[in-house]
Every structure is written in structure tokens, then in C-alpha cells.
CSV table of C-alpha atoms and ligand atoms in Angstrom, one decimal:
chain,number,residue,atom,x,y,z
E,118,MET,CA,31.3,47.8,4.6
E,119,ALA,CA,28.8,45.3,3.3
E,120,ILE,CA,26.6,48.1,1.9
E,121,ILE,CA,29.5,49.9,0.2
E,122,MET,CA,30.7,46.6,-1.3
E,123,LEU,CA,27.3,45.9,-2.7
E,124,MET,CA,27.2,49.4,-4.2
E,125,LEU,CA,30.6,48.8,-5.8
E,126,VAL,CA,29.5,45.6,-7.3
E,127,LEU,CA,26.5,47.3,-8.8
E,128,LEU,CA,28.7,50.2,-10.0
E,129,ASN,CA,30.8,47.7,-11.8
E,130,ILE,CA,28.0,45.9,-13.5
E,131,TYR,CA,25.5,48.6,-14.3
E,132,PRO,CA,27.5,51.1,-16.5
E,133,ILE,CA,29.0,48.1,-18.5
E,134,ILE,CA,25.5,46.8,-19.3
E,135,VAL,CA,24.3,50.3,-20.2
E,136,SER,CA,27.2,51.1,-22.5
E,137,GLN,CA,27.1,47.6,-24.0
E,138,ASN,CA,23.4,48.0,-24.8
E,139,PHE,CA,24.1,51.4,-26.3
E,140,ILE,CA,26.8,50.0,-28.6
E,141,PHE,CA,24.7,47.0,-29.6
E,142,ARG,CA,21.8,49.3,-30.5
E,143,SER,CA,23.9,51.5,-32.7
E,144,LYS,CA,25.5,48.4,-34.3
E,145,ARG,CA,22.0,46.9,-34.9
E,146,GLU,CA,21.0,50.1,-36.7
E,147,THR,CA,24.0,50.2,-39.0
E,148,LEU,CA,24.2,46.5,-39.8
E,149,GLN,CA,20.5,46.1,-40.4
E,150,SER,CA,20.3,49.2,-42.7
E,151,ARG,CA,23.2,47.7,-44.6
E,152,THR,CA,21.6,44.3,-45.0
E,153,ALA,CA,18.3,46.1,-46.0
E,154,LEU,CA,20.2,48.1,-48.6
E,155,PHE,CA,21.9,45.0,-50.0
E,156,SER,CA,18.8,42.9,-50.1
E,157,SER,CA,16.6,45.5,-51.5
E,158,THR,CA,19.1,46.4,-54.3
E,159,LEU,CA,19.6,42.7,-55.1
E,160,SER,CA,15.8,42.1,-55.3
E,161,GLY,CA,15.8,44.5,-58.2
E,162,LEU,CA,17.6,41.8,-60.2
E,163,GLU,CA,15.8,39.3,-62.3
E,164,SER,CA,17.6,36.4,-60.7
E,165,MET,CA,20.5,35.7,-58.4
E,166,GLU,CA,22.9,35.4,-61.3
E,167,PRO,CA,26.5,35.4,-59.8
E,168,GLU,CA,27.9,37.9,-62.1
E,169,ALA,CA,25.2,40.4,-61.7
E,170,VAL,CA,25.3,39.9,-57.9
E,171,THR,CA,29.1,40.4,-57.7
E,172,LYS,CA,28.9,43.4,-59.8
E,173,ILE,CA,26.3,45.1,-57.7
E,174,MET,CA,27.9,44.0,-54.5
E,175,GLY,CA,31.2,45.4,-55.8
E,176,LEU,CA,29.5,48.8,-56.0
E,177,LEU,CA,27.7,48.6,-52.7
E,178,ASP,CA,30.2,47.0,-50.4
E,179,ASP,CA,32.9,49.3,-49.2
E,180,ARG,CA,35.0,46.3,-48.1
E,181,GLY,CA,35.4,47.8,-44.7
E,182,THR,CA,35.8,45.8,-41.5
E,183,SER,CA,32.9,43.5,-42.0
E,184,ARG,CA,32.6,40.3,-43.8
E,185,VAL,CA,29.7,40.3,-46.3
E,186,ILE,CA,28.4,37.0,-47.8
E,187,VAL,CA,25.6,36.7,-50.3
E,188,THR,CA,24.1,33.2,-50.9
E,189,ASP,CA,21.6,31.9,-53.3
E,190,ASP,CA,18.6,29.8,-52.3
E,191,SER,CA,20.6,26.6,-52.2
E,192,PHE,CA,23.1,28.1,-49.6
E,193,ARG,CA,25.9,28.5,-52.1
E,194,SER,CA,27.9,31.6,-51.7
E,195,ILE,CA,27.7,34.0,-54.6
E,196,TYR,CA,29.7,36.8,-53.1
E,197,ASP,CA,32.1,36.8,-50.1
E,198,ASN,CA,34.3,39.9,-49.7
E,199,ARG,CA,36.9,38.0,-47.6
E,200,LEU,CA,37.6,35.2,-50.1
E,201,GLU,CA,39.1,34.9,-53.5
E,202,GLU,CA,36.7,34.8,-56.3
E,203,SER,CA,37.8,31.2,-57.1
E,204,SER,CA,36.5,29.9,-53.7
E,205,VAL,CA,33.1,31.5,-54.2
E,206,GLY,CA,30.4,28.9,-54.9
E,207,LYS,CA,30.9,26.8,-51.8
E,208,THR,CA,27.9,25.9,-49.7
E,209,VAL,CA,27.6,28.0,-46.6
E,210,LEU,CA,25.8,26.1,-43.9
E,211,LEU,CA,25.4,28.7,-41.3
E,212,GLN,CA,22.5,28.6,-38.9
E,213,ASP,CA,21.9,32.3,-39.3
E,214,ILE,CA,21.7,32.0,-43.1
E,215,ARG,CA,19.3,29.2,-42.8
E,216,ARG,CA,17.1,31.3,-40.6
E,217,ALA,CA,17.3,34.3,-43.0
E,218,MET,CA,16.3,31.9,-45.8
E,219,GLU,CA,13.1,31.2,-43.9
E,220,GLY,CA,12.3,34.9,-44.4
E,221,ASN,CA,13.7,36.3,-41.1
E,222,ASP,CA,15.7,39.5,-40.5
E,223,LEU,CA,18.1,38.8,-37.7
E,224,PHE,CA,20.7,40.5,-35.6
E,225,TYR,CA,22.7,39.6,-32.6
E,226,ALA,CA,25.8,40.7,-30.9
E,227,LYS,CA,28.4,39.1,-28.6
E,228,TYR,CA,30.9,40.8,-26.4
E,229,SER,CA,33.5,38.8,-24.6
E,230,GLY,CA,36.4,40.5,-23.0
E,231,ASP,CA,38.4,41.6,-26.0
E,232,SER,CA,36.1,41.1,-29.0
E,233,LEU,CA,32.7,42.5,-30.0
E,234,GLU,CA,31.1,40.5,-32.8
E,235,CYS,CA,27.8,41.4,-34.4
E,236,ILE,CA,25.9,39.3,-37.0
E,237,ALA,CA,23.1,40.5,-39.2
E,238,ALA,CA,21.3,38.5,-42.0
E,239,ALA,CA,18.3,39.2,-44.2
E,240,PRO,CA,16.6,37.3,-47.1
E,241,VAL,CA,16.7,38.5,-50.7
E,242,MET,CA,13.3,38.4,-52.3
E,243,ILE,CA,12.5,38.5,-56.0
E,244,ALA,CA,8.9,38.5,-57.0
E,245,GLY,CA,7.7,37.4,-53.5
E,246,ASN,CA,10.1,34.5,-53.3
E,247,VAL,CA,13.2,34.1,-51.2
E,248,VAL,CA,16.0,33.7,-53.6
E,249,GLY,CA,19.0,34.1,-51.4
E,250,THR,CA,20.4,35.8,-48.3
E,251,VAL,CA,22.7,38.6,-47.3
E,252,TYR,CA,24.9,38.0,-44.3
E,253,ILE,CA,27.1,40.5,-42.5
E,254,GLN,CA,29.6,39.6,-39.8
E,255,ASP,CA,31.2,42.5,-38.1
E,256,SER,CA,33.8,42.5,-35.4
E,257,ASP,CA,34.8,45.8,-33.8
E,258,PRO,CA,38.0,45.6,-31.7
E,259,GLU,CA,37.9,49.4,-31.0
E,260,GLN,CA,34.5,49.3,-29.3
E,261,ALA,CA,35.5,46.1,-27.5
E,262,ALA,CA,38.6,47.9,-26.2
E,263,LEU,CA,36.4,50.8,-25.1
E,264,LEU,CA,34.2,48.5,-23.1
E,265,ALA,CA,37.2,46.7,-21.7
E,266,ASP,CA,38.7,50.1,-20.7
E,267,ILE,CA,35.5,51.2,-18.9
E,268,GLN,CA,35.5,47.9,-17.1
E,269,ARG,CA,39.1,48.2,-16.1
E,270,ASN,CA,38.7,51.8,-14.9
E,271,LEU,CA,35.7,50.9,-12.8
E,272,SER,CA,37.5,48.0,-11.3
E,273,SER,CA,40.5,50.1,-10.3
E,274,ILE,CA,38.2,52.8,-8.9
E,275,SER,CA,36.3,50.2,-6.9
E,276,LEU,CA,39.5,48.6,-5.6
E,277,LEU,CA,40.7,52.0,-4.4
E,278,VAL,CA,37.3,52.9,-2.8
E,279,SER,CA,37.1,49.5,-1.1
E,280,GLY,CA,40.6,49.8,0.2
E,281,GLY,CA,39.7,53.3,1.5
E,282,VAL,CA,36.5,52.0,3.1
E,283,ILE,CA,38.2,49.1,4.8
E,284,VAL,CA,41.0,51.2,6.2
E,285,LEU,CA,38.6,53.9,7.3
E,286,SER,CA,36.2,51.4,8.9
E,287,LEU,CA,39.1,49.8,10.8
E,288,ILE,CA,40.3,53.2,12.1
E,289,LEU,CA,36.8,54.3,13.1
E,290,SER,CA,35.9,51.1,14.8
E,291,ASN,CA,39.3,50.9,16.5
E,292,PHE,CA,38.8,54.5,17.7
E,293,LEU,CA,35.3,53.7,19.0
E,294,THR,CA,36.3,50.5,20.7
E,295,ARG,CA,39.2,52.2,22.4
E,296,ARG,CA,36.9,54.9,23.8
E,297,ILE,CA,34.3,52.3,24.9
E,298,ALA,CA,37.1,50.2,26.5
E,299,GLU,CA,38.2,53.3,28.4
E,300,LEU,CA,34.7,54.0,29.6
E,301,LEU,CA,34.3,50.3,30.6
E,302,ALA,CA,37.5,50.5,32.6
E,303,ALA,CA,36.2,53.6,34.4
E,304,ILE,CA,32.8,51.9,35.1
E,305,GLN,CA,34.7,48.9,36.6
E,306,ARG,CA,36.7,51.2,38.8
E,307,VAL,CA,33.6,52.9,40.1
E,308,ARG,CA,31.9,49.6,40.6
E,309,GLU,CA,34.8,48.5,42.7
E,310,GLY,CA,34.3,51.4,45.0
E,311,GLU,CA,36.4,54.2,43.5
E,312,TYR,CA,33.5,56.6,43.7
E,313,GLY,CA,34.1,60.0,42.0
E,314,TYR,CA,36.5,58.5,39.5
E,315,ARG,CA,36.2,60.4,36.2
E,316,ALA,CA,36.8,59.3,32.6
E,317,GLU,CA,38.3,61.7,30.2
E,318,ILE,CA,35.9,63.5,27.9
E,319,ARG,CA,37.1,64.0,24.3
E,320,GLY,CA,35.0,65.8,21.7
E,321,LYS,CA,31.3,66.4,21.7
E,322,ASP,CA,29.8,63.2,20.2
E,323,GLU,CA,27.4,60.8,21.8
E,324,ILE,CA,30.1,58.7,23.4
E,325,SER,CA,31.5,61.9,25.0
E,326,GLN,CA,28.0,62.7,26.2
E,327,ILE,CA,27.8,59.2,27.8
E,328,VAL,CA,31.2,59.7,29.4
E,329,GLY,CA,29.9,63.1,30.7
E,330,GLU,CA,26.8,61.4,32.2
E,331,PHE,CA,29.0,58.7,33.7
E,332,ASN,CA,31.2,61.3,35.3
E,333,LEU,CA,28.1,63.0,36.8
E,334,LEU,CA,26.9,59.6,38.1
E,335,SER,CA,30.3,58.9,39.6
E,336,ASP,CA,30.4,62.3,41.3
E,337,ARG,CA,26.9,61.7,42.6
E,338,LEU,CA,27.9,58.3,44.0
E,339,ALA,CA,30.8,59.9,45.7
E,340,LYS,CA,28.5,62.5,47.2
E,341,VAL,CA,26.0,59.9,48.4
E,342,GLU,CA,28.7,57.7,49.8
E,343,SER,CA,30.2,60.6,51.7
E,344,MET,CA,26.8,61.5,53.0
E,345,ARG,CA,26.2,58.0,54.1
E,346,ARG,CA,29.5,57.9,55.9
E,347,ARG,CA,28.8,61.2,57.6
E,348,PHE,CA,25.3,60.1,58.5
E,349,VAL,CA,26.6,56.8,60.1
E,350,SER,CA,29.3,58.7,62.0
E,351,ASP,CA,27.0,61.5,63.1
E,352,ALA,CA,24.4,58.9,64.2
E,353,SER,CA,26.9,56.9,66.2
E,354,HIS,CA,28.2,60.0,67.7
E,355,GLU,CA,24.7,61.1,68.7
E,356,LEU,CA,24.0,57.6,70.2
E,357,LYS,CA,27.4,57.6,72.0
E,358,THR,CA,26.8,60.7,74.2
E,359,PRO,CA,23.6,59.6,75.9
E,360,LEU,CA,24.9,56.0,76.2
E,361,ALA,CA,28.1,57.4,77.9
E,362,SER,CA,25.9,59.4,80.4
E,363,VAL,CA,23.8,56.3,81.1
E,364,LYS,CA,27.0,54.3,81.7
E,365,ILE,CA,28.5,56.9,84.1
E,366,LEU,CA,25.3,57.3,86.0
E,367,ALA,CA,24.8,53.6,86.3
E,368,ASP,CA,28.5,53.0,87.3
E,369,SER,CA,28.3,55.6,90.0
E,370,ILE,CA,25.2,54.0,91.5
E,371,VAL,CA,26.8,50.5,91.4
E,372,GLN,CA,30.2,51.6,92.7
E,373,ASN,CA,28.9,53.9,95.5
E,374,GLU,CA,27.3,51.5,97.9
E,375,ASP,CA,26.3,54.1,100.5
E,376,MET,CA,24.6,56.4,98.1
E,377,PRO,CA,21.5,58.0,99.6
E,378,SER,CA,18.3,56.9,98.0
E,379,GLU,CA,17.3,60.5,96.9
E,380,VAL,CA,20.6,60.8,95.0
E,381,ILE,CA,20.0,57.3,93.5
E,382,ARG,CA,16.5,58.5,92.5
E,383,ASP,CA,18.0,61.6,90.8
E,384,PHE,CA,20.5,59.5,88.9
E,385,VAL,CA,17.8,57.1,87.8
E,386,GLU,CA,15.7,60.0,86.7
E,387,ASP,CA,18.6,61.3,84.6
E,388,ILE,CA,19.1,57.8,83.2
E,389,ARG,CA,15.4,57.8,82.3
E,390,GLN,CA,15.8,61.1,80.4
E,391,GLU,CA,18.8,59.9,78.5
E,392,VAL,CA,16.8,56.8,77.6
E,393,ASN,CA,14.0,59.0,76.4
E,394,ARG,CA,16.4,60.9,74.3
E,395,LEU,CA,17.8,57.7,72.8
E,396,THR,CA,14.3,56.5,72.1
E,397,ARG,CA,13.4,59.8,70.3
E,398,LEU,CA,16.6,59.6,68.4
E,399,SER,CA,16.1,56.1,67.2
E,400,GLU,CA,12.5,56.9,66.2
E,401,LYS,CA,13.8,59.8,64.1
E,402,LEU,CA,16.5,57.7,62.6
E,403,LEU,CA,14.0,55.0,61.7
E,404,HIS,CA,11.7,57.7,60.2
E,405,ILE,CA,14.6,59.0,58.1
E,406,THR,CA,15.5,55.5,56.8
E,407,LYS,CA,11.9,55.0,55.8
E,408,LEU,CA,11.8,58.3,53.9
E,409,ASP,CA,15.1,57.5,52.3
E,410,ALA,CA,13.9,54.1,51.2
E,411,GLY,CA,11.1,56.0,49.4
E,412,GLU,CA,8.4,53.9,51.0
E,413,LYS,CA,5.2,55.6,50.0
E,414,ALA,CA,2.0,55.2,51.9
E,415,GLU,CA,-1.3,55.8,50.1
E,416,PHE,CA,-2.2,59.5,50.2
E,417,TYR,CA,-5.6,60.7,51.4
E,418,PRO,CA,-7.0,64.2,52.2
E,419,VAL,CA,-5.8,65.2,55.7
E,420,ASP,CA,-7.5,68.1,57.6
E,421,LEU,CA,-4.4,70.2,58.4
E,422,THR,CA,-6.4,72.5,60.6
E,423,GLN,CA,-7.1,69.6,63.0
E,424,THR,CA,-3.4,68.5,62.8
E,425,VAL,CA,-2.2,71.9,63.9
E,426,LYS,CA,-4.7,72.0,66.8
E,427,ARG,CA,-3.5,68.6,68.0
E,428,VAL,CA,0.1,69.6,67.9
E,429,ALA,CA,-0.6,72.8,69.7
E,430,HIS,CA,-2.3,70.9,72.4
E,431,MET,CA,0.6,68.5,72.7
E,432,LEU,CA,3.1,71.3,73.0
E,433,GLU,CA,1.2,73.2,75.7
E,434,PRO,CA,3.1,71.8,78.6
E,435,LEU,CA,6.5,72.5,77.0
E,436,ALA,CA,5.4,76.1,76.1
E,437,ALA,CA,4.1,76.6,79.6
E,438,LYS,CA,7.5,75.9,81.0
E,439,ASP,CA,8.9,79.1,79.4
E,440,ALA,CA,5.5,81.0,79.4
E,441,VAL,CA,5.5,80.9,75.6
E,442,ARG,CA,2.1,81.6,74.1
E,443,ILE,CA,0.8,79.6,71.2
E,444,VAL,CA,-1.6,81.6,69.0
E,445,LEU,CA,-3.5,79.9,66.2
E,446,GLU,CA,-5.2,81.6,63.3
E,447,LEU,CA,-6.5,78.8,61.3
E,448,SER,CA,-9.0,78.7,58.4
E,449,LEU,CA,-11.3,75.8,58.6
E,450,ASP,CA,-11.1,72.9,56.2
E,451,CYS,CA,-7.6,73.2,54.9
E,452,TYR,CA,-7.1,69.8,53.3
E,453,VAL,CA,-3.8,68.5,52.0
E,454,ASP,CA,-3.1,65.1,50.3
E,455,GLY,CA,-0.8,63.0,52.4
E,456,THR,CA,-0.8,60.9,55.5
E,457,GLU,CA,-1.8,62.0,58.9
E,458,GLU,CA,1.5,60.8,60.4
E,459,GLU,CA,3.7,62.6,57.9
E,460,LEU,CA,1.8,65.9,58.3
E,461,TYR,CA,1.9,65.6,62.1
E,462,GLN,CA,5.7,65.2,61.9
E,463,ILE,CA,6.0,68.3,59.8
E,464,VAL,CA,3.9,70.5,62.0
E,465,PHE,CA,5.2,69.0,65.2
E,466,ASN,CA,8.9,69.5,64.4
E,467,LEU,CA,8.4,73.1,63.2
E,468,MET,CA,6.2,74.2,66.1
E,469,GLU,CA,8.4,72.4,68.6
E,470,ASN,CA,11.4,74.3,67.3
E,471,SER,CA,9.5,77.6,67.6
E,472,VAL,CA,8.7,76.8,71.3
E,473,LYS,CA,12.1,75.2,72.1
E,474,TYR,CA,14.2,78.1,70.6
E,475,ASN,CA,12.0,80.8,72.0
E,476,VAL,CA,12.6,83.3,74.9
E,477,GLN,CA,10.9,83.5,78.2
E,478,GLY,CA,7.4,84.8,77.7
E,479,GLY,CA,7.7,84.6,73.9
E,480,LYS,CA,5.0,83.9,71.3
E,481,VAL,CA,4.5,81.3,68.6
E,482,SER,CA,1.9,82.1,65.9
E,483,VAL,CA,0.5,79.7,63.4
E,484,PHE,CA,-1.5,80.8,60.3
E,485,LEU,CA,-3.2,78.4,58.0
E,486,TYR,CA,-5.2,79.3,55.0
E,487,GLU,CA,-5.9,78.2,51.4
E,488,ARG,CA,-5.3,80.5,48.4
E,489,GLU,CA,-5.4,79.6,44.7
E,490,LYS,CA,-5.4,75.9,45.2
E,491,GLU,CA,-2.5,76.0,47.7
E,492,VAL,CA,-2.6,75.6,51.4
E,493,TYR,CA,-0.2,78.0,53.2
E,494,MET,CA,1.1,77.3,56.7
E,495,ILE,CA,3.1,80.0,58.4
E,496,ILE,CA,4.8,79.3,61.7
E,497,SER,CA,6.4,82.4,63.2
E,498,ASP,CA,8.0,82.9,66.6
E,499,THR,CA,9.6,85.7,68.6
E,500,GLY,CA,12.5,83.5,69.5
E,501,LEU,CA,16.3,83.5,69.2
E,502,GLY,CA,16.4,83.5,65.4
E,503,ILE,CA,18.9,81.8,63.2
E,504,PRO,CA,22.1,83.5,62.0
E,505,GLU,CA,22.1,84.2,58.2
E,506,GLU,CA,25.0,81.8,57.5
E,507,ASP,CA,23.3,78.9,59.2
E,508,LEU,CA,19.9,79.3,57.4
E,509,ASP,CA,21.0,77.2,54.4
E,510,ARG,CA,22.3,74.4,56.6
E,511,ILE,CA,19.6,73.9,59.2
E,512,TYR,CA,17.9,71.3,57.0
E,513,GLU,CA,20.9,69.1,56.9
E,514,ARG,CA,21.0,66.0,59.0
E,515,PHE,CA,22.4,66.6,62.5
E,516,TYR,CA,23.0,70.2,61.9
E,517,ARG,CA,22.5,72.4,64.9
E,518,VAL,CA,23.1,76.1,65.3
E,519,ASP,CA,23.7,76.0,69.0
E,520,LYS,CA,24.7,72.5,69.9
E,521,ALA,CA,24.5,73.0,73.7
E,522,ARG,CA,21.0,74.5,73.6
E,523,SER,CA,19.7,72.0,71.2
E,524,ARG,CA,20.9,69.1,73.2
E,525,GLU,CA,19.6,70.6,76.4
E,526,ALA,CA,16.2,71.0,74.7
E,527,GLY,CA,16.4,67.3,73.7
E,528,GLY,CA,17.2,68.0,70.0
E,529,SER,CA,19.2,65.9,67.7
E,530,GLY,CA,19.5,68.1,64.6
E,531,LEU,CA,17.3,65.6,62.7
E,532,GLY,CA,13.9,67.4,63.0
E,533,LEU,CA,14.2,69.8,60.1
E,534,SER,CA,15.8,67.3,57.7
E,535,ILE,CA,12.7,65.1,58.3
E,536,VAL,CA,10.5,68.1,57.7
E,537,LYS,CA,12.3,68.9,54.4
E,538,ASN,CA,12.0,65.3,53.1
E,539,ALA,CA,8.4,65.0,54.1
E,540,VAL,CA,7.4,68.3,52.6
E,541,SER,CA,9.0,67.4,49.3
E,542,ALA,CA,7.3,64.0,49.4
E,543,LEU,CA,4.0,65.9,49.6
E,544,ARG,CA,5.1,68.1,46.6
E,545,GLY,CA,5.2,71.1,48.9
E,546,SER,CA,7.8,73.9,49.3
E,547,ILE,CA,9.4,75.4,52.4
E,548,LYS,CA,10.9,78.8,53.0
E,549,THR,CA,12.7,80.1,56.2
E,550,GLU,CA,13.3,83.7,57.1
E,551,SER,CA,14.9,84.6,60.4
E,552,THR,CA,16.5,87.5,62.2
E,553,VAL,CA,18.7,86.9,65.2
E,554,GLY,CA,17.1,88.2,68.4
E,555,VAL,CA,13.8,88.9,66.6
E,556,GLY,CA,12.4,85.6,65.5
E,557,THR,CA,11.9,83.0,62.8
E,558,ARG,CA,9.2,82.6,60.2
E,559,VAL,CA,8.7,79.3,58.3
E,560,THR,CA,6.3,79.3,55.3
E,561,ILE,CA,5.2,76.0,53.9
E,562,ARG,CA,3.0,75.7,50.7
E,563,PHE,CA,1.2,72.5,49.9
E,564,PRO,CA,-1.0,71.8,46.9
E,565,ALA,CA,-4.5,71.8,48.1
E,566,SER,CA,-6.2,68.3,48.2
E,567,THR,CA,-7.5,67.0,45.0
E,568,LEU,CA,-8.2,63.5,46.2
E,569,GLU,CA,-11.5,62.1,47.3
E,570,GLY,CA,-11.4,59.8,50.3
E,571,PRO,CA,-12.0,59.4,54.0
E,572,VAL,CA,-11.7,62.7,55.7
O,275,ADP,P1,17.0,70.0,66.7
O,275,ADP,O1,16.7,68.6,67.0
O,275,ADP,O2,18.3,70.4,67.1
O,275,ADP,O3,15.9,71.0,67.0
O,275,ADP,P2,16.3,70.6,63.9
O,275,ADP,O4,16.7,69.9,62.7
O,275,ADP,O5,14.9,70.7,64.2
O,275,ADP,O6,17.2,70.0,65.1
O,275,ADP,O7,16.8,72.1,63.8
O,275,ADP,C1,18.2,72.4,63.5
O,275,ADP,C2,18.7,73.6,64.1
O,275,ADP,O8,18.1,74.8,63.6
O,275,ADP,C3,18.4,73.6,65.6
O,275,ADP,O9,19.4,73.0,66.3
O,275,ADP,C4,18.3,75.1,65.9
O,275,ADP,O10,19.6,75.6,66.2
O,275,ADP,C5,17.9,75.7,64.6
O,275,ADP,N1,16.5,76.1,64.6
O,275,ADP,C6,15.4,75.4,64.1
O,275,ADP,N2,14.3,76.1,64.3
O,275,ADP,C7,14.5,77.2,64.9
O,275,ADP,C8,13.7,78.3,65.4
O,275,ADP,N3,12.4,78.4,65.2
O,275,ADP,N4,14.4,79.3,66.0
O,275,ADP,C9,15.7,79.3,66.2
O,275,ADP,N5,16.5,78.3,65.8
O,275,ADP,C10,15.9,77.3,65.2
């Protein structure tokens, strides 16, 4: 508004000044050529003799709109086209005539609202001496009216434009504030816990884009909140089952006073296993929380070949139980940037699954090699396989294809979700292919190590 107002003020002043100057210039030309004509004609006389002057002026002066005065060198008027001849001869003590008498040609113009007045004066010289002056005073009401007209038109246009600008600005700012207020209300609702609340999108401008982004944010919050709730409820559920078993076993021992010591031993062994499961579960939960918190340990090159060997060694007793063979085909020196602990978790969870969900006398093969600056790890088994419809979901927290078998094998449904997070933290990718009854094959790609550091 301020800029437009400033423009309007300039628009009001500038054209007036320009047209005023234009009119003044053309007036100066006409009046000065007239004074020049009068004074040069009069200088042809021998002296400023009143009769001769009046005669000549009578011929030259058209008695138009301007007043013409001719004075002699003692400031007495010899000719004045506005006065009766009888009043000629009076002394005219005008400042302008005095200046003309000093030998100056002068011109000036005054414009004030409804009148435009121009004055021109020039000396009359005879034989090199100033013998009198010619003075013209011209007032032009028509030009004055023209200027006044322009001024009036400009003011009314400006008034109209400023009215329009004010109304438009108010409408626009009102419109904007209303939409921002709506967005603000929506933000407050989400802040107070109404996740997933959406504000209405109108149009395609930047505010609508912000509203769109806000809606996505709100949806995401709703999703995260529901994931959090599910996680807490799943986790408590997972904790409840072993705790319930422990309680039942402990209650039976306490309530049954004559229980034989071998049975007590069996029960205590069961309790120990449940406690082990609880310990593993809480370790995994802690690990997940750490990954979620985005705590990042310093990366260094890890020899994945050694990690796979260590895991295979750890899993030997478990594999031996079902006569599962673990076959390793590892290239040497496959280094990946990360931490030993994280990579161990990835390899362990995947290989443990291949052993756990295998068949009697089955096989687990692990291939490791580097190609085009990428380290490939392929873990394939001849196990139960995963049904097609479950393949997308096995990386979700607490998701298990066969709950009974997983629990029996000491699983919690958290292993693969940890693997997935850890792999993406190491900027790797993971792919699972599986056929029920044939086996499963997991391919992981990591960027090969680029860091220097302790090996
Ligand atoms: P769990 O602790 O139950 O093993 P995971 O997250 O490691 O949890 O795995 C999720 C589910 O995916 C398992 O319960 C199992 O049903 C299935 N699964 C994972 N790996 C394999 C595999 N190699 N062969 C067959 N099923 C598998």
C-alpha cells in the first residue's frame, strides 16, 4: 500500500510539473519575441517621443489578452493598452521595469490554482543607450484551467486507485490471515494429540503447499504414534508370556511341598530357559531403542569375512542339534565400514534364522565376495521357506510367520527388524527370496569400505 501511495503522489506531481514547464516555455517564446519586436521597432525612432511611440505601438499591438506598457527612461508610461490615453504619463515603479532599465531581458511565469500569469520586459535602446522599456503582462485563464483540469483528473484517478488498492489489500490480507488461522488451528489440534488431523487444501499456492506438507506431517505422526502403541503393546505381550510361565512354574514348586527334587530341577530348568528368553528379548528391545534413537557409533572398516566365521562357529551347536550343515564360501578381506557389533548382529540374526527355520539334515550356505566396490553377502538355506504373502512383512517388528515354531526356537520376531535397520544404517540394501518347502535366500549389499582405520 505504501509503495502504491508513493507512486500515486509522484503521478500527481510529475505530469503537472512537466505540462507547466511546457506551457511556460511556449509562453516565454511568444512573450519574449513580442518584447523583442516592440523594443527593436521602437529603437528605430530618434527618441522616445510619446506620439511616435503611441503611433507605432498602435500598429504593433493587437490589444489582445495581454497588457502592454512602454515607459521612457524616467519610468513614466508612454503607452499602456489598458488605460485611457489621459492617464498615460504616470510613473510606473515596477520592479521588473527597473530591472529592464538596467539592460536586462526578463521573463517569469506564475501559476496558482486558477490563474497563470507571465511577465516579460525588455529595454529599448537608441544609439547604444537605454531610453525606455517594454513591459508585457499576460494572464491566460484557459491554460490555467487546462492545468487545473489535469490536476483534478489525476486526483480523481488517484483517489479511485487508492480506494481500489485499500479494498483489495484488505480482502487479500483477510483471505491470507483466515487461511493461516485455519492452519494454525489445525497445528494446535495436532499438537494436542489429534494425530492424523488434516486441514483443508484450497488452491495451489504456497499456503496450500504448506497445508499439504502439514497434512503429510500429521499423517506421519499418526503412523508413528500407532507404530509406537503397537510396539509397546507387542513388547508387553512378548514379556507377559515368559513371565506367566515363570510364575506358574514357581507357584507349582511353592504350592507343592512334596514335589520330587528331579521335578523341581526340571521346573527350575524351564524357569532358567524362560529367563534366558526374557534376557534375549530385553537385549533386542534395548538394541532397537538404540537404533531408533539414531545413536551413531564411529564407523571403521570391519573384516566381514572374520565376522561370518565367528558367527558360524557360534551357531555350530545349534546347527548340530538338527544336523544342519553350515557351508562357508568366503572371499578374503571383504571390508565394510561400520561397527563390529552391528555387523555381527546382522550376520548372526540372518544365519541363526537359516539354522532355526531349517529341516533335519538341511544346509546353510554363506557366500561373501566383493564386486565393483560392493560387498555381497548371500545367506541361503534349504529350510522351510517363507510364504509369498509374508515376505514383505517379516521385517516388521514382532512379525512371525509361524508363531509356535518361532517361540519354540526362542524367537521374538525382532531379529529381522533389527537387521533391516542396521543394514540401512550402514547404507546397504537387503533382498529376500523364498520358496516354501525349498528354502530361503537373503542377499545383502554393502558399499565396500572406503575408510582408513584400525583393521
Ligand atoms: P524370530 O525371532 O521369530 O526369528 P525374525 O524377525 O528373525 O524373528 O524373523 C521373522 C519371521 O520370519 C520368523 O518368525 C520366521 O517365521 C520367518 N523367517 C525368517 N528367516 C527365515 C528363514 N531363513 N526361513 C524361514 N522363515 C524365516
